[in-house]
mmCIF file of C-alpha atoms in Angstrom:
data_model
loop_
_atom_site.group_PDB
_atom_site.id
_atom_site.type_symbol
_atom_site.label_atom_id
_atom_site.label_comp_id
_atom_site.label_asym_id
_atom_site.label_seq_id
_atom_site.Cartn_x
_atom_site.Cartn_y
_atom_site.Cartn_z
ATOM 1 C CA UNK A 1 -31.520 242.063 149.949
ATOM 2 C CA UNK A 2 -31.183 240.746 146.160
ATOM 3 C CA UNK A 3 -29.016 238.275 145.177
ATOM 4 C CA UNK A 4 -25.449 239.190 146.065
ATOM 5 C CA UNK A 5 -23.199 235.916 145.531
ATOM 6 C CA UNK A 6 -22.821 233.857 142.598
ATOM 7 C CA UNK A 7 -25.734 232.408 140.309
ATOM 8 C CA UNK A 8 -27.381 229.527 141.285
ATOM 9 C CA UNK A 9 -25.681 227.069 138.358
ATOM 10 C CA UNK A 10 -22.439 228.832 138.887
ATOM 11 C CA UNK A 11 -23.010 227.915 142.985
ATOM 12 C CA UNK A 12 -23.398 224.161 142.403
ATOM 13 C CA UNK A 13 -19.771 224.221 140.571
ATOM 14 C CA UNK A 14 -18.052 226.686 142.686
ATOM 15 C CA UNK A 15 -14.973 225.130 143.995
ATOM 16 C CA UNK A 16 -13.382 227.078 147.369
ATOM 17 C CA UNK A 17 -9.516 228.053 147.026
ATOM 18 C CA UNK A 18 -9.165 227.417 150.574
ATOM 19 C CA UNK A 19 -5.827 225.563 150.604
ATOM 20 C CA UNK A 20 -5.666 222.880 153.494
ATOM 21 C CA UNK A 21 -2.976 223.763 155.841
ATOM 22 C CA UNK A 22 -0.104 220.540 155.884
ATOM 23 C CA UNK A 23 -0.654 218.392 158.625
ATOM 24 C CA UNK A 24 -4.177 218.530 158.635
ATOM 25 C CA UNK A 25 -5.187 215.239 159.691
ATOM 26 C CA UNK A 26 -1.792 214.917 162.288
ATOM 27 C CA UNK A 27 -3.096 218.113 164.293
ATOM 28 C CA UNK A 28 -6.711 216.864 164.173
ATOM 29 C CA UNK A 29 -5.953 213.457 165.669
ATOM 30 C CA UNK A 30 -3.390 214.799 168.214
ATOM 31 C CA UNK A 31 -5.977 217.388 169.453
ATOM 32 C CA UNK A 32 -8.504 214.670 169.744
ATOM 33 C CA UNK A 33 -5.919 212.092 171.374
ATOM 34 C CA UNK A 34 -5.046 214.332 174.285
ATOM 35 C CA UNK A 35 -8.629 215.357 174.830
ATOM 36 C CA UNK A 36 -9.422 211.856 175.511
ATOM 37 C CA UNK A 37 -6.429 211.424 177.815
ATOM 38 C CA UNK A 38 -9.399 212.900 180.147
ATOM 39 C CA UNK A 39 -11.878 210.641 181.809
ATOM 40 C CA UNK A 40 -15.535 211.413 179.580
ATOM 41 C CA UNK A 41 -17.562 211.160 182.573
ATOM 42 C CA UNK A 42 -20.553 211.431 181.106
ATOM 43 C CA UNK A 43 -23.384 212.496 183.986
ATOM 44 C CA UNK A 44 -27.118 212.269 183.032
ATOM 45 C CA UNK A 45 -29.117 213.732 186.150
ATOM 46 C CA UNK A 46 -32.530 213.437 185.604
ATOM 47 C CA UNK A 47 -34.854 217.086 185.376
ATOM 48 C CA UNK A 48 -38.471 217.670 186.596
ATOM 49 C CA UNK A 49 -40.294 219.628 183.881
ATOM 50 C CA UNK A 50 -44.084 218.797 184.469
ATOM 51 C CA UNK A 51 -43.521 217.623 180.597
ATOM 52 C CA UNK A 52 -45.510 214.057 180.292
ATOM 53 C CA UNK A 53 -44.182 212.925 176.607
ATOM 54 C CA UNK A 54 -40.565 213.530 177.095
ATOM 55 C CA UNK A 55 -37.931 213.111 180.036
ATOM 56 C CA UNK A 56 -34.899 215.467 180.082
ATOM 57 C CA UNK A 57 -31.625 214.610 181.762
ATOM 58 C CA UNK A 58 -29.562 217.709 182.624
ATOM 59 C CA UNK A 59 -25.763 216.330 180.865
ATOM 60 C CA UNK A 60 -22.302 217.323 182.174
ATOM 61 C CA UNK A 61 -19.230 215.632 180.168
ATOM 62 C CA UNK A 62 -15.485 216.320 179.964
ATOM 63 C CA UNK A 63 -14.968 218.267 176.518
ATOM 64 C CA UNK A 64 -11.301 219.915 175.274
ATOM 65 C CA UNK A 65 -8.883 220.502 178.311
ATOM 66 C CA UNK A 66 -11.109 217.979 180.007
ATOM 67 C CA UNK A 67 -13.187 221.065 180.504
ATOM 68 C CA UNK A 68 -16.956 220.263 181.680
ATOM 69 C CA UNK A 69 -19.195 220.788 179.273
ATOM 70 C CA UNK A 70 -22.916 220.821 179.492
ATOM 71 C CA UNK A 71 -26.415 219.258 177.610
ATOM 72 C CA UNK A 72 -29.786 218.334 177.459
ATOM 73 C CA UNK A 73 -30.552 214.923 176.851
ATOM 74 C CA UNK A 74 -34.071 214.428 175.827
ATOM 75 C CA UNK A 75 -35.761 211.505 175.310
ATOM 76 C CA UNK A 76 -39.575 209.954 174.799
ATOM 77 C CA UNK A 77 -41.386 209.210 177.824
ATOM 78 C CA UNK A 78 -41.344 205.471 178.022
ATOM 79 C CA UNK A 79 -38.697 204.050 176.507
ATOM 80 C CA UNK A 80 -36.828 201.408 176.766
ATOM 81 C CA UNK A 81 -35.053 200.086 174.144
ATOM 82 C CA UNK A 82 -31.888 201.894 172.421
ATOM 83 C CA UNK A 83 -33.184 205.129 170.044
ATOM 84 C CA UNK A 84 -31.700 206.372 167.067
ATOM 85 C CA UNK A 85 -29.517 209.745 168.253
ATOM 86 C CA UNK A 86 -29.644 213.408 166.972
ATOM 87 C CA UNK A 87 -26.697 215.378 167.874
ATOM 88 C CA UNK A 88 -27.266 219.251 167.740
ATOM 89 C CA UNK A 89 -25.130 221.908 167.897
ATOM 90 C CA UNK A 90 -26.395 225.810 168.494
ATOM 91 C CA UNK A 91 -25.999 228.840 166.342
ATOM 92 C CA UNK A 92 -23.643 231.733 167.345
ATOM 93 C CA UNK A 93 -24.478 233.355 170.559
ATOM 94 C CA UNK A 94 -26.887 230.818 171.781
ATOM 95 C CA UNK A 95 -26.825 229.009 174.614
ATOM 96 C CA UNK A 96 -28.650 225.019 175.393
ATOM 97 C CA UNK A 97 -31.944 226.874 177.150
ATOM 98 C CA UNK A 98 -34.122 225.305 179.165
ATOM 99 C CA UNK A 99 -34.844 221.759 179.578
ATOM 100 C CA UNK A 100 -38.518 222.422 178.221
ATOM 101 C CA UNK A 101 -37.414 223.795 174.810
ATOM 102 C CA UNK A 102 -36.737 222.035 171.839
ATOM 103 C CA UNK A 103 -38.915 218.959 171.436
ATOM 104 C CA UNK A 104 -39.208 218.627 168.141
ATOM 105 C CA UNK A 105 -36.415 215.494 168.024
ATOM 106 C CA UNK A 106 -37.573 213.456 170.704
ATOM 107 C CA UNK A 107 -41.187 214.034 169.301
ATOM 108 C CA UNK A 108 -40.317 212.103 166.461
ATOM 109 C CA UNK A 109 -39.374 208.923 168.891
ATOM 110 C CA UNK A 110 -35.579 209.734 168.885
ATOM 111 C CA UNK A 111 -33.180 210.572 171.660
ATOM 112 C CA UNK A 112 -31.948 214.089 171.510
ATOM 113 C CA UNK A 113 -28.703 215.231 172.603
ATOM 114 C CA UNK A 114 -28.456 219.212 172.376
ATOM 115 C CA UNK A 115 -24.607 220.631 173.454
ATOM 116 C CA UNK A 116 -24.082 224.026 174.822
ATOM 117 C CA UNK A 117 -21.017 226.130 173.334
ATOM 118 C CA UNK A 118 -18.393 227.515 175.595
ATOM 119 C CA UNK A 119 -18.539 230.711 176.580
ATOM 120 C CA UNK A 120 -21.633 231.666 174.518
ATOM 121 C CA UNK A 121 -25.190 231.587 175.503
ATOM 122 C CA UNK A 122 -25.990 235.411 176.275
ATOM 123 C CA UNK A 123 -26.850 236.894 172.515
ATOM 124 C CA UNK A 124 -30.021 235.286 171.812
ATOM 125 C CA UNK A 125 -32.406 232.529 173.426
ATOM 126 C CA UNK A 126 -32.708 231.289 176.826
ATOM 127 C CA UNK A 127 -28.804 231.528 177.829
ATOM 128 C CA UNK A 128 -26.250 228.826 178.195
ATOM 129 C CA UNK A 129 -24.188 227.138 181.148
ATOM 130 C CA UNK A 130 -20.682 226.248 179.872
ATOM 131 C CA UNK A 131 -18.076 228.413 180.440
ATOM 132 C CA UNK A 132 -14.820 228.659 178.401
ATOM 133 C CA UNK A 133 -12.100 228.658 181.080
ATOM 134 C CA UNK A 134 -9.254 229.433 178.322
ATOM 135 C CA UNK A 135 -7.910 233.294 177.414
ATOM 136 C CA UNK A 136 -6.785 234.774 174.440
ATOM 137 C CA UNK A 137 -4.028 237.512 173.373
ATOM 138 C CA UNK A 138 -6.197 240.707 172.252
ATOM 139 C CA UNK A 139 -9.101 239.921 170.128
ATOM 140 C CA UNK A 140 -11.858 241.703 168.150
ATOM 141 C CA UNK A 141 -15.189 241.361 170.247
ATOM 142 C CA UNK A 142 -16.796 237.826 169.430
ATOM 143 C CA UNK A 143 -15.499 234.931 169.039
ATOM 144 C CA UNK A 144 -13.914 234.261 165.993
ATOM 145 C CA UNK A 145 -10.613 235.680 166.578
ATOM 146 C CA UNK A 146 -9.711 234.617 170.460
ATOM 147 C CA UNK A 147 -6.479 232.424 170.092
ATOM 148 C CA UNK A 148 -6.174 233.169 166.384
ATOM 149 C CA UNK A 149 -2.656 233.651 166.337
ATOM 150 C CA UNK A 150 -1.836 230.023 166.152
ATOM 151 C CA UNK A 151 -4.249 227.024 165.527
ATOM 152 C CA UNK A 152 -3.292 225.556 168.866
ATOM 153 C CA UNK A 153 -4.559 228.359 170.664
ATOM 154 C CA UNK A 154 -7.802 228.858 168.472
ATOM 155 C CA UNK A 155 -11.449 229.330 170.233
ATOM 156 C CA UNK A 156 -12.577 226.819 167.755
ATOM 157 C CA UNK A 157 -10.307 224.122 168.784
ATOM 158 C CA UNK A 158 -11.671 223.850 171.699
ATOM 159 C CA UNK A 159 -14.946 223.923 170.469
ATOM 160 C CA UNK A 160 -15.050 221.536 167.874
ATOM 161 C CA UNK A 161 -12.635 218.807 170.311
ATOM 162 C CA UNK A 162 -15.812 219.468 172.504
ATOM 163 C CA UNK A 163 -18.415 218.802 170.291
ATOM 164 C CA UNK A 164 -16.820 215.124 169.273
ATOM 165 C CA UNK A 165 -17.103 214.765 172.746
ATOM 166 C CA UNK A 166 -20.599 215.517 172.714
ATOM 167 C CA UNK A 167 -21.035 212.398 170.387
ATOM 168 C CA UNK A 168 -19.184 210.535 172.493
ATOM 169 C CA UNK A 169 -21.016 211.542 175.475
ATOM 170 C CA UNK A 170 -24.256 210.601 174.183
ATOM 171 C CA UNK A 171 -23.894 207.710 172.779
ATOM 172 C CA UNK A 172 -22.362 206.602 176.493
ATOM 173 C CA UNK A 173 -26.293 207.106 177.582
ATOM 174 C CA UNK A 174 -28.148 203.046 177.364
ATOM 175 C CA UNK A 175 -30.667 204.344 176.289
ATOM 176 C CA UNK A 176 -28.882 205.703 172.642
ATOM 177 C CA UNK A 177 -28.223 204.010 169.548
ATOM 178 C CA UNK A 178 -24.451 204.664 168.361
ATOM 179 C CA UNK A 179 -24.960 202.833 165.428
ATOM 180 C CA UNK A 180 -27.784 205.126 164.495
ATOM 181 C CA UNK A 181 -26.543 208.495 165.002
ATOM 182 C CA UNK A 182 -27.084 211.570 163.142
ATOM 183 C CA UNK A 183 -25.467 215.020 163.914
ATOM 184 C CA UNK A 184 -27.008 218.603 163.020
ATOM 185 C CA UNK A 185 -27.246 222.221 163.516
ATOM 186 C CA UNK A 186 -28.129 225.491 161.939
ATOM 187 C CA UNK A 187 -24.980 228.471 161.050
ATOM 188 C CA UNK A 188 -22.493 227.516 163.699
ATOM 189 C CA UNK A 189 -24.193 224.627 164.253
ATOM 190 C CA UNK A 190 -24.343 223.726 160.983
ATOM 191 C CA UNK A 191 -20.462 224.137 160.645
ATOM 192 C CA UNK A 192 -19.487 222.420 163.658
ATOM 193 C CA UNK A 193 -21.725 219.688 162.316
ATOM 194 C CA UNK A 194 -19.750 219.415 159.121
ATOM 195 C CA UNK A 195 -16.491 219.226 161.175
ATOM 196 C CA UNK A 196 -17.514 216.635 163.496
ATOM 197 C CA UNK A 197 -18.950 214.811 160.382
ATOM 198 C CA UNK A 198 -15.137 215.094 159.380
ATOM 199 C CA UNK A 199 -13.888 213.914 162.632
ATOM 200 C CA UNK A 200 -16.334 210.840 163.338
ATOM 201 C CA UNK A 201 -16.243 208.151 160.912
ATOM 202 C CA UNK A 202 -18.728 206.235 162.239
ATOM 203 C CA UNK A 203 -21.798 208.500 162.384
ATOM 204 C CA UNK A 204 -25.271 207.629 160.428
ATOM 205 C CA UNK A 205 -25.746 211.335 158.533
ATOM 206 C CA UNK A 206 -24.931 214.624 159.150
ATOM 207 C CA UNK A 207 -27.723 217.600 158.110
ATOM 208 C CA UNK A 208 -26.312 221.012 158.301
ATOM 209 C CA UNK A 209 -28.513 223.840 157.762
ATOM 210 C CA UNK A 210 -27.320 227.122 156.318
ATOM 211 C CA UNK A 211 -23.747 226.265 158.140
ATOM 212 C CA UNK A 212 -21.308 228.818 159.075
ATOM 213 C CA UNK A 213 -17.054 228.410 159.249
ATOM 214 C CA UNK A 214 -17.371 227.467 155.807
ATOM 215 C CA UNK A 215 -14.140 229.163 152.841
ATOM 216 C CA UNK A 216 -12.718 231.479 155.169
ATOM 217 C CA UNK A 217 -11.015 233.248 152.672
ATOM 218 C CA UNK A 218 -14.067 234.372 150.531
ATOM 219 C CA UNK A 219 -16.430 234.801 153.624
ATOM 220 C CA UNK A 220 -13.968 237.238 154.799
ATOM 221 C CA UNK A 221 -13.998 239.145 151.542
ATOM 222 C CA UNK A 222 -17.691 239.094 150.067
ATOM 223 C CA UNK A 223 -19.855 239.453 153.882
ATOM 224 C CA UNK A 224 -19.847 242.582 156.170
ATOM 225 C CA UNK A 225 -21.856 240.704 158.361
ATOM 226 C CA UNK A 226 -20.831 239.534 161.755
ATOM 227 C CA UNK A 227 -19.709 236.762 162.522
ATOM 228 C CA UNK A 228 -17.340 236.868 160.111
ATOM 229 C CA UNK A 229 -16.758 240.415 159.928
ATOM 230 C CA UNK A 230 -14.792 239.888 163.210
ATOM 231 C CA UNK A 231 -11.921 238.599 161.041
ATOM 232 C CA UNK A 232 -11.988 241.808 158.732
ATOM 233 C CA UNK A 233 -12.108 244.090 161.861
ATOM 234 C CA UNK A 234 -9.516 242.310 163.508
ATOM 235 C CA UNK A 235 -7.115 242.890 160.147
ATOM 236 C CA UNK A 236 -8.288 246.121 159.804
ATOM 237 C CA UNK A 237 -6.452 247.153 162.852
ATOM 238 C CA UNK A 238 -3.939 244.343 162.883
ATOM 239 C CA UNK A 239 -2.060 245.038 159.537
ATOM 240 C CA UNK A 240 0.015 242.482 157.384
ATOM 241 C CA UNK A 241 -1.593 239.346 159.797
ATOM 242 C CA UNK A 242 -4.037 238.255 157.178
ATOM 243 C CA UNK A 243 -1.613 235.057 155.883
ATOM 244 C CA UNK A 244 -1.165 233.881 159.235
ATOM 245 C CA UNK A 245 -4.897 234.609 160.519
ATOM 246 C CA UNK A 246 -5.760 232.500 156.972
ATOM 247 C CA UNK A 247 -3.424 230.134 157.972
ATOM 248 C CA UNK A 248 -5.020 229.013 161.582
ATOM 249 C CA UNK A 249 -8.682 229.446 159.994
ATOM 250 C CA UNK A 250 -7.126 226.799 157.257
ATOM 251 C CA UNK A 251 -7.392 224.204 160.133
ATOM 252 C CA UNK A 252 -10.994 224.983 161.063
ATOM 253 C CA UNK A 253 -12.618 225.947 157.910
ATOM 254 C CA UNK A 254 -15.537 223.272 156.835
ATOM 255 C CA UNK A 255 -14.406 222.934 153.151
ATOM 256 C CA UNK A 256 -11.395 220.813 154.582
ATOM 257 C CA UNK A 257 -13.669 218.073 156.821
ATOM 258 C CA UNK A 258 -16.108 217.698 154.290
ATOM 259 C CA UNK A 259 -13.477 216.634 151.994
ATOM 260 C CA UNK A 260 -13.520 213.700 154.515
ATOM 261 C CA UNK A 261 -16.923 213.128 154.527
ATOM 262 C CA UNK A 262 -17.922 209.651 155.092
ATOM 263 C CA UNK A 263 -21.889 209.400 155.611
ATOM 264 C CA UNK A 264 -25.002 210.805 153.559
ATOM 265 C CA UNK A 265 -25.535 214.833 153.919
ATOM 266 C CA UNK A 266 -28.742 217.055 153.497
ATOM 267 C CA UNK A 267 -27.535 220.461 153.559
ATOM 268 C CA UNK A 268 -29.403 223.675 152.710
ATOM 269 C CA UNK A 269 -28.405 226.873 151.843
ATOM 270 C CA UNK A 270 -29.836 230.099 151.292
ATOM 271 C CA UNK A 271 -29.440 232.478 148.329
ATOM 272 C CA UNK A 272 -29.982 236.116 150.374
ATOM 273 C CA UNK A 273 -28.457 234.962 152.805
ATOM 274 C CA UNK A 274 -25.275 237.608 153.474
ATOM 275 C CA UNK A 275 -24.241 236.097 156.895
ATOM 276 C CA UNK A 276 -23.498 232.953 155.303
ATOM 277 C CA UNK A 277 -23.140 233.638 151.756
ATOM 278 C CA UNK A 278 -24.376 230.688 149.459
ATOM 279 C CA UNK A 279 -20.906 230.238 147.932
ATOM 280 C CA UNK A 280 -19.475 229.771 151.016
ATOM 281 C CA UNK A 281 -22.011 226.795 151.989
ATOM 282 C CA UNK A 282 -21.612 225.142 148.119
ATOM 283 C CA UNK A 283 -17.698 225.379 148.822
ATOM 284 C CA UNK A 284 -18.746 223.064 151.480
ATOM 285 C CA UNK A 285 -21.460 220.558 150.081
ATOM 286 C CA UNK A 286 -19.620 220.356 146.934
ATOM 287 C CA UNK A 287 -16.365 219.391 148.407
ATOM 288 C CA UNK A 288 -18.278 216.315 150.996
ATOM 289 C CA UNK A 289 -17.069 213.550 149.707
ATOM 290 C CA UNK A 290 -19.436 211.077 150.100
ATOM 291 C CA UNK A 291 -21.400 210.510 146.769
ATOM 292 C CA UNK A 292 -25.639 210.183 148.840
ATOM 293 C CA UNK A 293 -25.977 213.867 149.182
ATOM 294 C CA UNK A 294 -28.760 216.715 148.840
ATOM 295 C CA UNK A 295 -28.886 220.545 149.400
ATOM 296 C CA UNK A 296 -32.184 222.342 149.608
ATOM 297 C CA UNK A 297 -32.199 225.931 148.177
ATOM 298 C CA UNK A 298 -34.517 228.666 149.623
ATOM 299 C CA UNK A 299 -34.230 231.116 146.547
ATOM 300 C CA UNK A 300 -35.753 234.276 148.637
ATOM 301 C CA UNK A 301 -34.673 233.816 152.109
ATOM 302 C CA UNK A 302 -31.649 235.743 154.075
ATOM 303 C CA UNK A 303 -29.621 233.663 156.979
ATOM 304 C CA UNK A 304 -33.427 232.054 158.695
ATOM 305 C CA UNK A 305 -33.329 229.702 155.999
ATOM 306 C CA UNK A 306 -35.907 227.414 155.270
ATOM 307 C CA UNK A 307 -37.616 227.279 159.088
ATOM 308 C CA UNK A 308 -40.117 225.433 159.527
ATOM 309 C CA UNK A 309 -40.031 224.502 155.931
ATOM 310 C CA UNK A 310 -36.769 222.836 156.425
ATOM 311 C CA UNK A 311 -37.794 220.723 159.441
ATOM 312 C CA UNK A 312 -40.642 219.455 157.009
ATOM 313 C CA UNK A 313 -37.587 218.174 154.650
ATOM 314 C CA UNK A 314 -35.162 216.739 157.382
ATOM 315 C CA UNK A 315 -37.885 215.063 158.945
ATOM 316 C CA UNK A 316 -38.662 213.463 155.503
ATOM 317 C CA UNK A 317 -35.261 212.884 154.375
ATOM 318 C CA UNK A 318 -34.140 211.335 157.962
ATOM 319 C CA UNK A 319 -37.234 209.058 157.642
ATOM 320 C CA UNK A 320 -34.942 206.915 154.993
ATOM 321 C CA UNK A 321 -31.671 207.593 156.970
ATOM 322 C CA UNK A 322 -32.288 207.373 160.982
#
């Protein structure tokens, strides 16, 4: 596929007309206030893997609802001493895997803390373990429309209360630095990274890659893609819904956290890319509002991104950062 979304100068200017939804902040902080009315309890039971460089502890913590939640915590054979923290969040569909995947984080000497997402882990990789006990009224097949008649009831919610959980969580472990902690992820990852770097004011950077849940309004119109063309198949039957649907996504789109952006940010982005369109990610990094941030550009790639290219760049960037 060509290029299909806006021109590369035009990109770094575009502003989103997502409009934040009043109350923002309240229903943000009251979401996160009666999540943590539930005990954490953060448990790290150690797993046998045969690996020799890096020991995994199989993680179960209290997310929304005080709803268990599980992890991987990984960490260098050997140490001792408090580590720098990555925080990663999956893509859509995946699941945490096995303990034996994923090294590249602890390689590097830090301690890596990988969350599964409720209710997902059976569309790609090695499947997930956290189950999302919460229903829905009638929904288009997917996620991104359970609850989304109100923003109380919203699949998202629930996600995103989990995953500043997850920070929490780790950073419980002794063997984690919460002054040094960086969050991540690729698509949904990438989004949910961008709203917990909206919801934790303390972290050290956030990197999202190619991130997803980003200007609802023109994802909606510009991709036929899945995920997001869940929303447009869920108007198509539901007629006249589309100002309230808006409305809820209002409180979860990515273009309103970054605005409270408090830490440095690599982003990337991705100018084939038609499941998340390049304007939709540049609503994003232009609106984080914290002045030390990047976006790498991969000119010719669809929704992989950079790859293994990218990991060359976050592990250099992060070098200065974490």
């Amino acid at each position: 596929m060509a290029l299909f979304d806006l021109p590369l100068d035009e990109l770094r200017e575009y502003r989103s007309k997502s409009v934040e939804p009043e109350g923002f902040d309240a229903f943000w902080s009251k979401t996160l206030d009666e999540a943590r009315e539930h005990d954490l309890d953060a448990r790290f039971e150690p797993v046998e893997t045969g690996l020799s460089t890096v020991r995994v502890y199989d993680v179960t913590f209290a997310g929304f609802g005080g709803h268990p939640v599980k992890g991987w915590l990984r960490l260098p054979a050997g140490a001792t001493e408090p580590l720098p923290l990555i925080v990663e969040f999956i893509g859509y569909g995946g699941g945490r895997g096995l303990p034996h995947e994923d090294l590249l984080w602890a390689s590097t000497g830090r301690a890596h803390f990988v969350m599964d997402t409720r209710g997902q882990g059976s569309a790609w990789g090695s499947g997930g373990d956290t189950p999302d006990p919460v229903g829905s009224a009638p929904a288009y097949p997917g996620f991104m429309t359970r609850g989304i008649e109100a923003p109380e009831n919203y699949y998202y919610r629930r996600v995103l209360t989990d995953a500043v959980r997850a920070v929490e969580a780790a950073r419980s472990h002794p063997l984690t630095d919460a002054s040094r902690t960086v969050v991540t992820g690729g698509s949904q990852g990438g989004g949910i990274t961008i709203a917990v770097g909206g919801l934790v004011p303390d972290l050290t950077a956030i990197v999202p890659d190619v991130p997803f849940l980003c200007d609802f309004p023109r994802a909606a119109h510009l991709t036929d893609r899945n995920p997001y063309r869940e929303i447009a198949l869920y108007l198509k039957t539901h007629r006249g819904r589309a100002e309230d649907v808006m409305r809820t996504l209002s409180y979860f789109d990515c273009v309103h956290f970054a605005a409270r952006g408090r830490v440095p940010a690599l982003f990337s982005a991705a100018l084939e890319d038609q499941t998340c369109p390049p304007s939709t990610v540049f609503a994003a990094f232009n609106a984080w509002a914290h002045d030390e941030k990047a976006i790498e550009v991969y000119d010719f790639n669809d929704h992989e991104g950079g790859g293994p290219f990218h990991e060359v760049a976050k592990l250099e960037w992060l070098r200065s950062h974490a």
